[in-house]
mmCIF file with all atom_site columns, C-alpha atoms in Angstrom:
data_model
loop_
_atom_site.group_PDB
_atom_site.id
_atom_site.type_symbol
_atom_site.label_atom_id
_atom_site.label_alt_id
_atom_site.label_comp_id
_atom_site.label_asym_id
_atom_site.label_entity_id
_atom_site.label_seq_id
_atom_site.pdbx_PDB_ins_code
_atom_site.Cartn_x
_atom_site.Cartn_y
_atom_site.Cartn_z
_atom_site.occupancy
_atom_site.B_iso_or_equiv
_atom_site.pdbx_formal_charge
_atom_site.auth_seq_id
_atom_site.auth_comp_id
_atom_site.auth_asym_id
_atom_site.auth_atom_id
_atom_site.pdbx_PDB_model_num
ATOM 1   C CA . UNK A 1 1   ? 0.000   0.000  0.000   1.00 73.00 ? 1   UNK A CA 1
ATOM 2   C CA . UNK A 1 2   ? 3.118   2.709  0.881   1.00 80.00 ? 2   UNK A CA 1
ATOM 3   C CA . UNK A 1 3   ? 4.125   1.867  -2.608  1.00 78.00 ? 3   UNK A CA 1
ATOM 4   C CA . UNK A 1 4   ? 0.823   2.323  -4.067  1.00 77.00 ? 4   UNK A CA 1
ATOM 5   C CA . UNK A 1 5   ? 0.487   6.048  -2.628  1.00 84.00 ? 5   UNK A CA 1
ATOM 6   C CA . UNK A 1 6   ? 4.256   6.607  -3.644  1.00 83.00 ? 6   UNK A CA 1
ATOM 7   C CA . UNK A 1 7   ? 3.719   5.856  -7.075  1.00 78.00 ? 7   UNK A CA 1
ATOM 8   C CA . UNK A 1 8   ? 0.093   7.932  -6.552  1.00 78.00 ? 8   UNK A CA 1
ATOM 9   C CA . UNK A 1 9   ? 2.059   10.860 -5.378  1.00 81.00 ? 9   UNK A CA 1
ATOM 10  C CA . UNK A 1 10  ? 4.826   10.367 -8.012  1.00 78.00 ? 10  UNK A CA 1
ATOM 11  C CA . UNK A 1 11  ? 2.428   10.283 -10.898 1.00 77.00 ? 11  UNK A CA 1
ATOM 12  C CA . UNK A 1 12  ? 0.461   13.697 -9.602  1.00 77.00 ? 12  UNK A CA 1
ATOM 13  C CA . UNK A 1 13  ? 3.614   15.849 -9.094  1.00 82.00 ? 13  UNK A CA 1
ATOM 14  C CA . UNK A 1 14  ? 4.539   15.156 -12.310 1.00 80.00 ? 14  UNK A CA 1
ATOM 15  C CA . UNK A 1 15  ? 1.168   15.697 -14.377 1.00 79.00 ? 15  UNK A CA 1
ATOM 16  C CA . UNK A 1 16  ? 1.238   18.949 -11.817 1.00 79.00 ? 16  UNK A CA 1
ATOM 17  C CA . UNK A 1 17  ? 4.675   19.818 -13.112 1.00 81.00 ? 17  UNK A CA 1
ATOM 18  C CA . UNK A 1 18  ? 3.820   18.884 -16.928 1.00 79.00 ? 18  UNK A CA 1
ATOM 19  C CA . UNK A 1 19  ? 0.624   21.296 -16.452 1.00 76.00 ? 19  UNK A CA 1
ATOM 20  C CA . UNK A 1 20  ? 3.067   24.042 -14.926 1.00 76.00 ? 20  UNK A CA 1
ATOM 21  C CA . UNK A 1 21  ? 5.089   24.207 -17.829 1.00 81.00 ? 21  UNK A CA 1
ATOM 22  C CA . UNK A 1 22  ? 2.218   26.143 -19.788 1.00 79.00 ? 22  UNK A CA 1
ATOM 23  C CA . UNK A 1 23  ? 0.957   28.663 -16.887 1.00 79.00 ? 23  UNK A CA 1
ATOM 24  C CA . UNK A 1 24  ? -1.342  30.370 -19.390 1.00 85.00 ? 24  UNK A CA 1
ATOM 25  C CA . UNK A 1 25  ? -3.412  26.794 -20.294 1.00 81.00 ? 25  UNK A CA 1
ATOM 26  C CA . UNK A 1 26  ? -2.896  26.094 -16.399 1.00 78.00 ? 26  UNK A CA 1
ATOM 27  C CA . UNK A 1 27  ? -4.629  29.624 -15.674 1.00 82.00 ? 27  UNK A CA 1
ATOM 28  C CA . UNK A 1 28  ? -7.080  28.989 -18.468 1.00 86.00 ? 28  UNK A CA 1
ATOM 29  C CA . UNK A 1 29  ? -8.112  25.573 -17.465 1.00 83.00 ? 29  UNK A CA 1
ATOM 30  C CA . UNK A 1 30  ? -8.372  26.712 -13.845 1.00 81.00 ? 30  UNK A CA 1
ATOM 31  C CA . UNK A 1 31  ? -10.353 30.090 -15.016 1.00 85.00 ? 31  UNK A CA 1
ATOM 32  C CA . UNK A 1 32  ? -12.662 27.785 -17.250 1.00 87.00 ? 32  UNK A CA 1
ATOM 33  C CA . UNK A 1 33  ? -13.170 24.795 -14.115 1.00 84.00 ? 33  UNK A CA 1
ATOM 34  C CA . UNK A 1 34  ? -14.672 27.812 -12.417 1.00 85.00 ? 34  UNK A CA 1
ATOM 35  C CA . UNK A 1 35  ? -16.968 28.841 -15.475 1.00 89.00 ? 35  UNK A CA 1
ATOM 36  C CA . UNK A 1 36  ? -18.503 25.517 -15.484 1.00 85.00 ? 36  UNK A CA 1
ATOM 37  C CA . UNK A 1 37  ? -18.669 25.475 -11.838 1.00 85.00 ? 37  UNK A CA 1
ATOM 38  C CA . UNK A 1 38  ? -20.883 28.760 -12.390 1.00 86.00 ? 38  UNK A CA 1
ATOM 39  C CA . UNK A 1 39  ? -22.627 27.179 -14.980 1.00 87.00 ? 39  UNK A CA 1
ATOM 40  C CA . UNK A 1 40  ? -23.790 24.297 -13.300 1.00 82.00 ? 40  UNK A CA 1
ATOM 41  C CA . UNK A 1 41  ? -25.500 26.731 -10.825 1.00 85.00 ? 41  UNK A CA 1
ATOM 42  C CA . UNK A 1 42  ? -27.129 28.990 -13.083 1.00 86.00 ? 42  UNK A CA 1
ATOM 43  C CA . UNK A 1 43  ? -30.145 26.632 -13.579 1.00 84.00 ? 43  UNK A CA 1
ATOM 44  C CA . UNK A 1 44  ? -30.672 26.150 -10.090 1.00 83.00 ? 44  UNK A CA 1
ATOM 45  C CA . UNK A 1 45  ? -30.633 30.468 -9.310  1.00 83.00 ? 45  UNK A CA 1
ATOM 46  C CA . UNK A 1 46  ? -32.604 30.967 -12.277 1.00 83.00 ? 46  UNK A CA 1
ATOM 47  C CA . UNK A 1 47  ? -35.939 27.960 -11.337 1.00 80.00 ? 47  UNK A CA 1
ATOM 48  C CA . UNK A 1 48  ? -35.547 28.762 -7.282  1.00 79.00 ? 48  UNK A CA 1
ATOM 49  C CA . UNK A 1 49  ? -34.768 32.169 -7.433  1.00 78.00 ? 49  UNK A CA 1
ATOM 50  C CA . UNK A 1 50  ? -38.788 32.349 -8.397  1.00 80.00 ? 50  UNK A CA 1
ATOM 51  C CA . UNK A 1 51  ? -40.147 29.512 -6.371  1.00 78.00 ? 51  UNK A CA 1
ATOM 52  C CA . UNK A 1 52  ? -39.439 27.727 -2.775  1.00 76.00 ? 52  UNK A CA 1
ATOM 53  C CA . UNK A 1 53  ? -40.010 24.296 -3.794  1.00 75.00 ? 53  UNK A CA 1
ATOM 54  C CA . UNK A 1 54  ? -40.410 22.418 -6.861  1.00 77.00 ? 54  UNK A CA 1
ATOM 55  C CA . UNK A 1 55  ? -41.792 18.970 -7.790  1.00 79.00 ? 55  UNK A CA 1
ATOM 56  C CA . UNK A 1 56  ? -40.754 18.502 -3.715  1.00 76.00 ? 56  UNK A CA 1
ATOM 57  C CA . UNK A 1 57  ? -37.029 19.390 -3.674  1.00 80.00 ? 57  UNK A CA 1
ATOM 58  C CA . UNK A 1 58  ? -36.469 23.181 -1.997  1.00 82.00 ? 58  UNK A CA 1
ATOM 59  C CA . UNK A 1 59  ? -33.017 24.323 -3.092  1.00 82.00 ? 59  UNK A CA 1
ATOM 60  C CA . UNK A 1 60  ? -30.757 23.129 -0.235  1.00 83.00 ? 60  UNK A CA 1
ATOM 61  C CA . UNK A 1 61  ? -31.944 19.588 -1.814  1.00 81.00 ? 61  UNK A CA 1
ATOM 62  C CA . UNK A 1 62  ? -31.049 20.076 -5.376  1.00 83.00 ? 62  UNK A CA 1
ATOM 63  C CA . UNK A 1 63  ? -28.027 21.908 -4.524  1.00 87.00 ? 63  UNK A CA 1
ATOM 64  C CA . UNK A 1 64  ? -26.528 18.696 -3.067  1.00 86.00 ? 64  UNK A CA 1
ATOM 65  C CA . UNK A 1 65  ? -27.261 17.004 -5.898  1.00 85.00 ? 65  UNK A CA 1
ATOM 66  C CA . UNK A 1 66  ? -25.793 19.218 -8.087  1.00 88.00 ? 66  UNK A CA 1
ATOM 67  C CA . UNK A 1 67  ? -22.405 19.354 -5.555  1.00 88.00 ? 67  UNK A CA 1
ATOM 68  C CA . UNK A 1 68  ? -22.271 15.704 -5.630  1.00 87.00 ? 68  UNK A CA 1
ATOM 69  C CA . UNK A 1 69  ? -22.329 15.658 -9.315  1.00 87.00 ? 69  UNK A CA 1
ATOM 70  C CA . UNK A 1 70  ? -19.859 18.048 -9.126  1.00 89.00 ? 70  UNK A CA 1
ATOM 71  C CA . UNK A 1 71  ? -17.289 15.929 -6.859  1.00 87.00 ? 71  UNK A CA 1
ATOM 72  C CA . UNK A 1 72  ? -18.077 13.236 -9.370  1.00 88.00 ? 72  UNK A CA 1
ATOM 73  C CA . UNK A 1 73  ? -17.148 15.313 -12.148 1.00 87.00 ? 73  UNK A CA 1
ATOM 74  C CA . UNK A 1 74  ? -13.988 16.282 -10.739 1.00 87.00 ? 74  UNK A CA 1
ATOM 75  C CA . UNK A 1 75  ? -13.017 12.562 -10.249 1.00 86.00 ? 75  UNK A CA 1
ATOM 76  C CA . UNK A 1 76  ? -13.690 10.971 -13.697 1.00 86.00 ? 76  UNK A CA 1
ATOM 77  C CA . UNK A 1 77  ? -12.438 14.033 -15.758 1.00 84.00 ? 77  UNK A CA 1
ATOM 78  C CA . UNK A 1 78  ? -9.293  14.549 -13.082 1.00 84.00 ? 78  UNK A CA 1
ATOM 79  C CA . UNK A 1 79  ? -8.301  11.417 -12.716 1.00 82.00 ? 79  UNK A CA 1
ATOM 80  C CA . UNK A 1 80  ? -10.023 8.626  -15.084 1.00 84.00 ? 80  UNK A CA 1
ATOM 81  C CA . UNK A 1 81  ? -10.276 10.207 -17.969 1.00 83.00 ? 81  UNK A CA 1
ATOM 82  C CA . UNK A 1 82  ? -6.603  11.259 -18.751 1.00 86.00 ? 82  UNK A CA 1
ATOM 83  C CA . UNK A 1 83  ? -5.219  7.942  -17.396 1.00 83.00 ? 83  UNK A CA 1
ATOM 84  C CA . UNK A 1 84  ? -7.876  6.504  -19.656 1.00 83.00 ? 84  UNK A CA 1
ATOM 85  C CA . UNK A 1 85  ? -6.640  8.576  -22.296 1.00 84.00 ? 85  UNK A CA 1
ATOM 86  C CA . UNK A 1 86  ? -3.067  8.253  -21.567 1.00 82.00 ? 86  UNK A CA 1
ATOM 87  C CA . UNK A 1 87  ? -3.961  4.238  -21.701 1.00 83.00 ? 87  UNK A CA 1
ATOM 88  C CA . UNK A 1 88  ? -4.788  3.920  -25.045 1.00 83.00 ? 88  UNK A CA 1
ATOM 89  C CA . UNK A 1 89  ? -2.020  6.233  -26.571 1.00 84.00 ? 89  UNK A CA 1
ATOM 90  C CA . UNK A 1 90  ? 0.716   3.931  -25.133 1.00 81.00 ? 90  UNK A CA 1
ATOM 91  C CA . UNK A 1 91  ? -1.733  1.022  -26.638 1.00 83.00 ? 91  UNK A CA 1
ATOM 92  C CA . UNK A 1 92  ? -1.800  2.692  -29.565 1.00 87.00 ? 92  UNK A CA 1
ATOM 93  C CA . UNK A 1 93  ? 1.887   3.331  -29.930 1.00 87.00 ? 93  UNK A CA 1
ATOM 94  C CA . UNK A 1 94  ? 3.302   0.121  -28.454 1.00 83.00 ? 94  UNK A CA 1
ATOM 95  C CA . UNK A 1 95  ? 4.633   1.904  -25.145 1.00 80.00 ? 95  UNK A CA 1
ATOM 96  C CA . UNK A 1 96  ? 2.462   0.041  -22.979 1.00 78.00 ? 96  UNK A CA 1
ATOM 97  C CA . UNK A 1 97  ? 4.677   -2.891 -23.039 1.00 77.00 ? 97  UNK A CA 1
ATOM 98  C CA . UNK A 1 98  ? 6.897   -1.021 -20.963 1.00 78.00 ? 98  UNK A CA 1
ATOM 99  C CA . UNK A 1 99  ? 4.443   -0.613 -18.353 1.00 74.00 ? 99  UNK A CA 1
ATOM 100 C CA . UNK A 1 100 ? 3.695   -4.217 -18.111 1.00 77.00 ? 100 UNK A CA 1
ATOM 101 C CA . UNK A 1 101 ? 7.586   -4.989 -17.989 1.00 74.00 ? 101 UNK A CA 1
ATOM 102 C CA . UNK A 1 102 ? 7.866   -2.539 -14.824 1.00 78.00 ? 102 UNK A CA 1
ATOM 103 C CA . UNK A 1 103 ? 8.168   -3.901 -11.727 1.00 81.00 ? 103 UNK A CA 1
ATOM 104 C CA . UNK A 1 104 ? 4.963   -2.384 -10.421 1.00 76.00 ? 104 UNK A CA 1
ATOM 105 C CA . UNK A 1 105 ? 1.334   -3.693 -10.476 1.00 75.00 ? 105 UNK A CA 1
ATOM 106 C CA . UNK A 1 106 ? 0.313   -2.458 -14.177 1.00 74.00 ? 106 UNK A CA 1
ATOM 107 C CA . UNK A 1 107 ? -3.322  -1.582 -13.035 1.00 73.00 ? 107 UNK A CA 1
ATOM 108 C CA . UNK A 1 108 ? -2.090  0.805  -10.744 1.00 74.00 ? 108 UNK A CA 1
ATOM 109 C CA . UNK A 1 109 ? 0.748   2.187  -13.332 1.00 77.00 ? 109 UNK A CA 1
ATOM 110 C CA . UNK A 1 110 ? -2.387  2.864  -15.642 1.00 76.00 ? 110 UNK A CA 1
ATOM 111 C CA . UNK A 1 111 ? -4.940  4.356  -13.034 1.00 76.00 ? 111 UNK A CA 1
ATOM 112 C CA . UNK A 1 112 ? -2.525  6.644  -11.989 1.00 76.00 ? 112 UNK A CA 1
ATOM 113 C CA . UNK A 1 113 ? -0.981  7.619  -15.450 1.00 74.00 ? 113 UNK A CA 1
ATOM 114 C CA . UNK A 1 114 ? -1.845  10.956 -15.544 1.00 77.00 ? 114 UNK A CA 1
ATOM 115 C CA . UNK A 1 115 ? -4.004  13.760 -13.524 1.00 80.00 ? 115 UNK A CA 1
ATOM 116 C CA . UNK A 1 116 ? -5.772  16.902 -14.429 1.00 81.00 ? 116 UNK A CA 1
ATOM 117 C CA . UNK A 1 117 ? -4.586  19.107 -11.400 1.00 78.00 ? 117 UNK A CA 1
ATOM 118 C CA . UNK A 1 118 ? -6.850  22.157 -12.330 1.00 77.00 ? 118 UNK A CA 1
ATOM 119 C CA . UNK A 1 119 ? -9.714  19.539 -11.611 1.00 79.00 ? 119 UNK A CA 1
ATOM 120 C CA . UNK A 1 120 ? -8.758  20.189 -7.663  1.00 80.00 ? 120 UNK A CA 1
ATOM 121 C CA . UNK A 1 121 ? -10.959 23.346 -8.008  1.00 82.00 ? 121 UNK A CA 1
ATOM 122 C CA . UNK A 1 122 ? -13.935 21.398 -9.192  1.00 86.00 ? 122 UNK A CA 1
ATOM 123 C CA . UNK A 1 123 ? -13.190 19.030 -6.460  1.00 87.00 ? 123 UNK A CA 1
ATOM 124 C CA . UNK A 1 124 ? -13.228 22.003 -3.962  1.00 88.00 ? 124 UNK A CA 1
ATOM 125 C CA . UNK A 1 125 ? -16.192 23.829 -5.574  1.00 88.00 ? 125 UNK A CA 1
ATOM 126 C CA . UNK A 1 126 ? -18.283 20.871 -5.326  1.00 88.00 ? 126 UNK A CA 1
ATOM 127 C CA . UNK A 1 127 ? -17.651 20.219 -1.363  1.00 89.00 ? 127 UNK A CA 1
ATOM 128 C CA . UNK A 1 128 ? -17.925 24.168 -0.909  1.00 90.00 ? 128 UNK A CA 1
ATOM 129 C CA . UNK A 1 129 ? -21.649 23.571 -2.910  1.00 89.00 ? 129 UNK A CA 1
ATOM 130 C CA . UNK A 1 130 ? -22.304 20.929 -0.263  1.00 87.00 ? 130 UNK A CA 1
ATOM 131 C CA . UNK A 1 131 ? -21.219 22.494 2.948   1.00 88.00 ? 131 UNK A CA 1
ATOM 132 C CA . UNK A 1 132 ? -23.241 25.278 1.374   1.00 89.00 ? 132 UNK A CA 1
ATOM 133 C CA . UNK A 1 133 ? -26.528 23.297 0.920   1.00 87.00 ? 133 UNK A CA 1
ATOM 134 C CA . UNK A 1 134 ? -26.198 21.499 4.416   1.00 85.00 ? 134 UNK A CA 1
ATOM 135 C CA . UNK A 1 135 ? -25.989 24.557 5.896   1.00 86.00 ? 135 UNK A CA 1
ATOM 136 C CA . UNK A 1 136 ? -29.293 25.776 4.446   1.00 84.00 ? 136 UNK A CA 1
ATOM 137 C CA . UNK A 1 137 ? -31.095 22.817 5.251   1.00 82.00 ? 137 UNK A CA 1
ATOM 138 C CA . UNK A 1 138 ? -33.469 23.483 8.200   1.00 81.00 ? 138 UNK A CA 1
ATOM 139 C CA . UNK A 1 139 ? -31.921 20.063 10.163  1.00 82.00 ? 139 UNK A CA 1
ATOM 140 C CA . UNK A 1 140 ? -28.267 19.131 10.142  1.00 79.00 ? 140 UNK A CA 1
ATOM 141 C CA . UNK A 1 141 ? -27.295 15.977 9.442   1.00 81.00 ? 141 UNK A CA 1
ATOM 142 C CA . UNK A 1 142 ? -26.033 13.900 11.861  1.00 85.00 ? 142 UNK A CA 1
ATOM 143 C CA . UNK A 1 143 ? -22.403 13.087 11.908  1.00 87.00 ? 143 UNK A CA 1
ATOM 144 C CA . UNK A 1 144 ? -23.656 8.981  10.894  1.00 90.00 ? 144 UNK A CA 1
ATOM 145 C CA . UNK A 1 145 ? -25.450 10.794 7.702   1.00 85.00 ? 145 UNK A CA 1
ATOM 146 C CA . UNK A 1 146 ? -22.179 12.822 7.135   1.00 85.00 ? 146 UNK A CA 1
ATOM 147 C CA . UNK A 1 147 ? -20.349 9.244  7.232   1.00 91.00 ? 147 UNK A CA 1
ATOM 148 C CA . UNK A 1 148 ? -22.948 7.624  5.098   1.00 91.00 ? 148 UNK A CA 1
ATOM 149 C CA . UNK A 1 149 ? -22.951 10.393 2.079   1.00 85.00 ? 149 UNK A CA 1
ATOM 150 C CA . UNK A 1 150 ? -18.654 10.329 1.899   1.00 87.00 ? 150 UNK A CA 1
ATOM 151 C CA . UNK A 1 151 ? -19.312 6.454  2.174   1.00 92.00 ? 151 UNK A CA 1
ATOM 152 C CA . UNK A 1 152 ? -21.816 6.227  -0.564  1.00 89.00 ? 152 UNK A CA 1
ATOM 153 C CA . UNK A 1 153 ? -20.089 9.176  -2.773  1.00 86.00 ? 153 UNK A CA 1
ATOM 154 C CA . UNK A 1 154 ? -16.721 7.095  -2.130  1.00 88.00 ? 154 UNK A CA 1
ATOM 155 C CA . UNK A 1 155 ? -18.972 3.621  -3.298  1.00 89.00 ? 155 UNK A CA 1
ATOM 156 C CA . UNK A 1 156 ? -19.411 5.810  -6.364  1.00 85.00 ? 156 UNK A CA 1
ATOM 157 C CA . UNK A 1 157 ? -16.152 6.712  -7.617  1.00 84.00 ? 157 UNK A CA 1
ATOM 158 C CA . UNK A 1 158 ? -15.203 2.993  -6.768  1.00 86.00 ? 158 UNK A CA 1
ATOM 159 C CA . UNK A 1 159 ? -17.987 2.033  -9.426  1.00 87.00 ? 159 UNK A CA 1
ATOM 160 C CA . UNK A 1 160 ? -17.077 4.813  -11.994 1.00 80.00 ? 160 UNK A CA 1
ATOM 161 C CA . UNK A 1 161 ? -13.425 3.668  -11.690 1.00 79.00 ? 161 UNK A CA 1
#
């Protein structure tokens, strides 16, 4: 398992430094991680900025949807998607053969390949939306329903990844 997270924390320093390298794209991607961030709020402000409830969700309610989607998000497009990506480009180009000669397990190699870093801000957006939306509920949860929603948003990554 230490070798696991070593190779983890290996694998993000250098997609952090590789994304460094261009600090214009790095500011651009951040700037446009908190566009879509905005985005995916605008519907909400628009239908509750008229109306308390609708079909029986107030706005605390859909706003934890939307900043669970959001955490979601920020997992499969910061860290599946570009190891996905980076997966079939050494398939495509025969480098993956290196990765299965390496004395590491090869799942992990390719899980880990490569990170979007700027994806850290969606990450933080969407638990800021959900601290947000539990405070506006009228009852706060309890800290076994705080437990249960990392669990089951945890049980969800697992079955994304």
């Amino acid at each position: 398992m230490k070798s696991a997270l070593r190779i983890a924390a290996t694998s993000l320093r250098v997609s952090l430094m590789t994304a460094l390298q261009y600090r214009v794209d790095f500011v651009v991607e951040g700037f446009m991680s908190v566009f879509w961030l905005a985005w995916n709020l605008l519907p909400l402000l628009v239908l509750y900025g008229q109306r308390g409830e609708v079909a029986g969700w107030d706005r605390a309610s859909a706003l934890v949807v939307i900043g669970v989607f959001v955490v979601l998000r920020s997992f499969i497009e910061g860290v599946i998607s570009p190891s996905l990506i980076e997966f079939v480009a050494r398939v495509r180009t025969g480098a993956f053969d290196f990765v299965l000669l390496k004395p590491a397990d090869a799942q992990l190699l390719v899980s880990v390949a490569r990170f979007a870093p700027w994806r850290l801000l969606d990450l933080l957006g969407g638990i800021g939306i959900l601290v947000y939306a539990l405070a506006l509920r009228p009852t706060a949860p309890t800290p076994s329903d705080v437990v249960l929603g990392v669990a089951l948003i945890g049980c969800g990554a697992v079955a994304m990844y």
